[in-house]
Structures are given as structure tokens and as C-alpha cells.
PDB file of C-alpha atoms in Angstrom:
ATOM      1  CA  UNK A 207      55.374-104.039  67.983  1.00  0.00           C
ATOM      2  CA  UNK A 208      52.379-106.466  68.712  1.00  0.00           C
ATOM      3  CA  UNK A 209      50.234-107.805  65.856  1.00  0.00           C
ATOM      4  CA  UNK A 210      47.110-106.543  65.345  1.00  0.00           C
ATOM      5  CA  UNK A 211      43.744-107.677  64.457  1.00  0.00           C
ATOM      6  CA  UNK A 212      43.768-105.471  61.351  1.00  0.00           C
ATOM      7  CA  UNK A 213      47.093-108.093  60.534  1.00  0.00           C
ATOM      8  CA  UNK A 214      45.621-110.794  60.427  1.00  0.00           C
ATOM      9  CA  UNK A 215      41.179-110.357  60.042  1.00  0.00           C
ATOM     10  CA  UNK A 216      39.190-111.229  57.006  1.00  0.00           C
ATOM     11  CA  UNK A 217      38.291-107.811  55.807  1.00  0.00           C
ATOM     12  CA  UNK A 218      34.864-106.929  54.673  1.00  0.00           C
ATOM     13  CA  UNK A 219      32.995-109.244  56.386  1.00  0.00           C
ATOM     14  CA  UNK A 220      29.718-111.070  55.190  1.00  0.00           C
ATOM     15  CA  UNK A 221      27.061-108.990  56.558  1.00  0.00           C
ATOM     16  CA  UNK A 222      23.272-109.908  57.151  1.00  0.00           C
ATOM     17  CA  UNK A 223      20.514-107.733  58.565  1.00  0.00           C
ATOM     18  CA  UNK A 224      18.617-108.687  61.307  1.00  0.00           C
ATOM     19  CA  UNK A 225      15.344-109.372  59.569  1.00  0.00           C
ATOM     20  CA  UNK A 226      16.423-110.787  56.525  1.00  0.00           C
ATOM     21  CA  UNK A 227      15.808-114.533  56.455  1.00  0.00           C
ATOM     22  CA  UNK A 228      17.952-117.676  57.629  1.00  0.00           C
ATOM     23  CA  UNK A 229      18.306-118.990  54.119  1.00  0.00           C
ATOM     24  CA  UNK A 230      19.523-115.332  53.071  1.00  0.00           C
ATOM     25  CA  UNK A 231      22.201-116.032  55.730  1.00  0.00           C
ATOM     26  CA  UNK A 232      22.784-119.245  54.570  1.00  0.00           C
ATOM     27  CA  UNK A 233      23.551-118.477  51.017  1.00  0.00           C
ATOM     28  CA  UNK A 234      26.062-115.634  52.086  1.00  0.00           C
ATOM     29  CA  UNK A 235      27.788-118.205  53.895  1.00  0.00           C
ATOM     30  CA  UNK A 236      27.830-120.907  51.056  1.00  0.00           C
ATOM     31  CA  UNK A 237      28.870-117.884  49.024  1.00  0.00           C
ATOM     32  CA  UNK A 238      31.529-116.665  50.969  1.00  0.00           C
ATOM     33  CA  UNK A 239      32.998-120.225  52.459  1.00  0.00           C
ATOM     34  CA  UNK A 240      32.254-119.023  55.657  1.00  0.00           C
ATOM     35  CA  UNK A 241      30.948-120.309  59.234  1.00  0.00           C
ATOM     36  CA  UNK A 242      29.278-117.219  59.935  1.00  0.00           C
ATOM     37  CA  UNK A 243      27.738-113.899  59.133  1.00  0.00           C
ATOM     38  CA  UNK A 244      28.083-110.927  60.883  1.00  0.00           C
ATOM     39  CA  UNK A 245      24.122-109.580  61.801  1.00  0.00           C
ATOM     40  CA  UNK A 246      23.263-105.740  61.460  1.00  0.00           C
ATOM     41  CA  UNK A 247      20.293-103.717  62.135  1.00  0.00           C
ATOM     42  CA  UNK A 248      20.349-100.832  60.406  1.00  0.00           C
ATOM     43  CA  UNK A 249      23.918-101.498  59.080  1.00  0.00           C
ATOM     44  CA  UNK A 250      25.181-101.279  62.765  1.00  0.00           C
ATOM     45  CA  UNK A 251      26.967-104.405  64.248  1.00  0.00           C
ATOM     46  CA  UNK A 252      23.778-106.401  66.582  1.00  0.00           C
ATOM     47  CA  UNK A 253      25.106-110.287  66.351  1.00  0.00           C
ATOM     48  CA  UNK A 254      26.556-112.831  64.375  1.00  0.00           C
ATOM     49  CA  UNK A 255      24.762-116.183  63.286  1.00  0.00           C
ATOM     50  CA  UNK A 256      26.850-119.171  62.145  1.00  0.00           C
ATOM     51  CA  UNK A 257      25.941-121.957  60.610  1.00  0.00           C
ATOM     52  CA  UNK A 258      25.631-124.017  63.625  1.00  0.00           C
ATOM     53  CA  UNK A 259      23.178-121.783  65.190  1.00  0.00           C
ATOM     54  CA  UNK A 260      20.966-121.970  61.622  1.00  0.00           C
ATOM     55  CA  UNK A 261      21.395-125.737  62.522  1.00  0.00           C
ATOM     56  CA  UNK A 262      20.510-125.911  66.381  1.00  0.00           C
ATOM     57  CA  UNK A 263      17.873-122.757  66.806  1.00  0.00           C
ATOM     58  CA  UNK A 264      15.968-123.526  63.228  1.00  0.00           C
ATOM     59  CA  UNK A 265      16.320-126.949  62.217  1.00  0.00           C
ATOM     60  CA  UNK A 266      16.176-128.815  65.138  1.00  0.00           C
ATOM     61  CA  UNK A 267      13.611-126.366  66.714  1.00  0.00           C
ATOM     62  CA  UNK A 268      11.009-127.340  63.560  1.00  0.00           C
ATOM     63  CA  UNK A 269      11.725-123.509  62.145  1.00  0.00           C
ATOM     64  CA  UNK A 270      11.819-122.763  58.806  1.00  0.00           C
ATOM     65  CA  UNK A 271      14.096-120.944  56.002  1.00  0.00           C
ATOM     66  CA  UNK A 272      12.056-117.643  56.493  1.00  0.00           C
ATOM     67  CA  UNK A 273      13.236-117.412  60.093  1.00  0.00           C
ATOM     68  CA  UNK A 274      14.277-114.366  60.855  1.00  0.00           C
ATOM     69  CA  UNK A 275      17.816-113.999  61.559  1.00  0.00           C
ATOM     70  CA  UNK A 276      17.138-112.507  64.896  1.00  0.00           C
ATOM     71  CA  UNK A 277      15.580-115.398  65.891  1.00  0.00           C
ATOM     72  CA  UNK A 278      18.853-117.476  65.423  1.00  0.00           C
ATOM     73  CA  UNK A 279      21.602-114.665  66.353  1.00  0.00           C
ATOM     74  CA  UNK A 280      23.376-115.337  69.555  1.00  0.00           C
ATOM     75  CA  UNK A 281      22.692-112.551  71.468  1.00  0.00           C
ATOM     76  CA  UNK A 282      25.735-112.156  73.594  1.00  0.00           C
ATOM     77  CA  UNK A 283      28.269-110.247  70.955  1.00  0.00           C
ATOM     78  CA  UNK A 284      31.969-110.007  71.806  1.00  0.00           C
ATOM     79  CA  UNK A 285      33.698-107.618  69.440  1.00  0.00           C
ATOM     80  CA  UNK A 286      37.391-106.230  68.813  1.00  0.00           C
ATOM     81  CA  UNK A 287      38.644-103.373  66.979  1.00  0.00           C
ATOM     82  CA  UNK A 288      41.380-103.413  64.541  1.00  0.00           C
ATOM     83  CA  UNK A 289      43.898-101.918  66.858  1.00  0.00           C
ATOM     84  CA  UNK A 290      43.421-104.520  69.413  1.00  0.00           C
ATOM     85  CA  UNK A 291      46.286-106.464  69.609  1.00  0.00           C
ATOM     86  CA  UNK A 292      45.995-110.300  68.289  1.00  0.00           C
ATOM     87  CA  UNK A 293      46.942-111.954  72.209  1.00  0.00           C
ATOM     88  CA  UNK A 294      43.841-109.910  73.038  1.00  0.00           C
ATOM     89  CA  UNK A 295      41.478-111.582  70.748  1.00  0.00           C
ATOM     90  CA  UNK A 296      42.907-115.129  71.685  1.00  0.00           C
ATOM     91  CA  UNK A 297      42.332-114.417  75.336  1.00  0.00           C
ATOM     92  CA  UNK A 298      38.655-113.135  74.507  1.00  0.00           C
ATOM     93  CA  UNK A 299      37.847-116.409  72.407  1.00  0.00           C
ATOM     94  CA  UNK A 300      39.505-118.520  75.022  1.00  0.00           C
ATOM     95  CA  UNK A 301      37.998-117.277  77.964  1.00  0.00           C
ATOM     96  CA  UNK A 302      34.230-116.735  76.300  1.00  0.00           C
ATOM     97  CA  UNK A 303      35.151-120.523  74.429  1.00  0.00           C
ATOM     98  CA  UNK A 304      34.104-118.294  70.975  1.00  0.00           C
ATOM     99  CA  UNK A 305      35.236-118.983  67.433  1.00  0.00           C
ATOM    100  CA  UNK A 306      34.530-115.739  65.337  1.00  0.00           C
ATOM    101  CA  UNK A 307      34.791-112.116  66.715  1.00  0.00           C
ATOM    102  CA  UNK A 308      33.476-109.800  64.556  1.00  0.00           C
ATOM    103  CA  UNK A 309      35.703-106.690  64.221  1.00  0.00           C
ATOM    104  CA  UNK A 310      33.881-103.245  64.539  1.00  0.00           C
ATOM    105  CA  UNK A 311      34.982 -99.599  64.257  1.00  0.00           C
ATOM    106  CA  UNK A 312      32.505 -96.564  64.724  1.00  0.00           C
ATOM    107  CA  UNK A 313      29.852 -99.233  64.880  1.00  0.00           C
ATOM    108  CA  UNK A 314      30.198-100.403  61.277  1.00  0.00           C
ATOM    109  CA  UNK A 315      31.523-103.926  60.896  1.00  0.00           C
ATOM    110  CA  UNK A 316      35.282-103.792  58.674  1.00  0.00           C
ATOM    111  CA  UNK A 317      36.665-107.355  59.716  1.00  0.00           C
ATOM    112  CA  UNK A 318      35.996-110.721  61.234  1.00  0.00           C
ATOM    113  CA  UNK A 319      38.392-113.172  63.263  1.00  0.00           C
ATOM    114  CA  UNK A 320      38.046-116.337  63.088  1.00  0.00           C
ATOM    115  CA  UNK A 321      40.068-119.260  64.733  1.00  0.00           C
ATOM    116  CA  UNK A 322      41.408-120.388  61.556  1.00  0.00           C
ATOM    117  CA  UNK A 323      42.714-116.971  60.694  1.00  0.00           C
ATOM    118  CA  UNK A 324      44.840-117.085  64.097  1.00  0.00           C
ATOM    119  CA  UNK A 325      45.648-120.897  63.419  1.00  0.00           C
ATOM    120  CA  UNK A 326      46.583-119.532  60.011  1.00  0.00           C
ATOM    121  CA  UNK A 327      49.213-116.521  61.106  1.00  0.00           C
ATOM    122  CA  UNK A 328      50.400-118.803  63.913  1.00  0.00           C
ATOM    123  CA  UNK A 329      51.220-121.943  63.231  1.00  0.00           C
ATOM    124  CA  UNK A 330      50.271-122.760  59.383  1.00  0.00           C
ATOM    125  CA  UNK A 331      52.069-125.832  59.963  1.00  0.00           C
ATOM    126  CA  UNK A 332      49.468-127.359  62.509  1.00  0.00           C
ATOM    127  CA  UNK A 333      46.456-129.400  61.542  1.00  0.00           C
ATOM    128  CA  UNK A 334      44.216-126.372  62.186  1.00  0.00           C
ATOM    129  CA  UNK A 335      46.089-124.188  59.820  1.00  0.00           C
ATOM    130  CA  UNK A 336      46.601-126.773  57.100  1.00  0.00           C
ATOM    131  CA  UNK A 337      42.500-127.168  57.178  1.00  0.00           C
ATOM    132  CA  UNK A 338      42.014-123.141  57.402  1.00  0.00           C
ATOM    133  CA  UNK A 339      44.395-122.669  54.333  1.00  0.00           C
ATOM    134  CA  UNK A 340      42.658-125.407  52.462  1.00  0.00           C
ATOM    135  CA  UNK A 341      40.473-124.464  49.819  1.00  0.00           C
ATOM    136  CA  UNK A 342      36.544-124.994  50.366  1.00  0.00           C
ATOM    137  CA  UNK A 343      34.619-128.271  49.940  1.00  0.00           C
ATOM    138  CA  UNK A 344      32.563-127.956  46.559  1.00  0.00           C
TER     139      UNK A 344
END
């Protein structure tokens, strides 16, 4: 039987809503030790922001910490349920050159998928999955 996302996601995901602030997203990623934050409006799945979008859309733009997340959100969402199977996901991050996919059933974020996760279940012996498994910078 194929491995699912379910097998190998983060489960409950960071979530941030779309008109909270960049700095609110920020801090759940500091938090959390993670790149990115999955972005709801009204607690359904709209986006995802990462830390290099706070980085590129804000910072370098002149924007401040009370951007709205909205404003920084890459608009163009790619999502996966937990049934898919995990050769799915790799083919959607490979051909749409993504590194999180947010993992969404009945419109209500339960996972994320990150690169590291796969470099994690696949070959924690690689340089990738050494850093993944690593514990966070302090």
C-alpha cells in the first residue's frame, strides 16, 4: 500500500488568519520552528505565508510589522489531502518548484508537508534529512 500524506505530515498546522498582522505570523513561526504558516479566513484554508515572503513582500518593500497577512500570502495555493498518496505530493512540489503544501480536509487545515518531512521519511540519512531532524537554532 502507498504512503500517505497523513504518514508522514506535521499535524495541526500553525494557522494564521488573513488579517491578523505579519509579526503575528512571525511569532507563530518562531514559536513553532517553522518556515511557514498556513493563512485562513474565517478558519477556512486561503494561503500560506513563509518566512521568506514576510522577508521579500514586507521588508524589502518598506512595509511594516502591522502588514496584513494578506498582503504577504502567496496567492496561488496548492493543497493535498491526507489520503493523497506521498509520490503525489513530491510530483506537485516538483513540478510547481513549492516547499510546503498545506494539507486540507472539508476545508479546515489538519496537516502541512514540508520538504524536510519527505527528506525526513525518505532518506534520513541525506544532508536534507540530517538538517530537518536537527533540532532548531536558539
Amino acid at each position: 500500500m502507498a504512503q500517505t500524506v497523513a504518514d508522514v505530515m506535521t499535524s495541526n498546522p500553525a494557522t494564521v488568519e488573513a488579517n491578523d498582522t505579519v509579526s503575528a505570523a512571525a511569532r507563530l513561526m518562531r514559536d513553532n520552528d517553522a518556515g511557514g504558516v498556513i493563512v485562513t479566513d474565517g478558519g477556512h484554508v486561503c494561503g500560506i505565508i513563509t518566512d521568506r515572503d514576510i522577508a521579500i513582500r514586507v521588508m524589502a518593500d518598506g512595509k511594516g510589522p502591522d502588514t496584513p497577512v494578506r498582503e504577504a500570502s502567496s496567492e496561488e495555493l496548492t493543497t493535498v489531502s491526507p489520503d493523497a498518496t506521498v509520490d503525489e505530493v513530491v510530483r506537485l512540489m516538483r513540478e510547481r518548484a513549492i516547499r510546503r503544501v498545506p494539507v486540507v480536509r472539508n476545508d479546515q487545515a489538519v496537516g502541512i508537508v514540508s520538504l524536510g518531512d519527505l527528506a525526513i521519511e525518505r532518506d534520513s540519512r541525506s544532508a536534507l534529512g540530517d538538517i530537518s531532524a536537527a533540532p532548531p537554532n536558539q
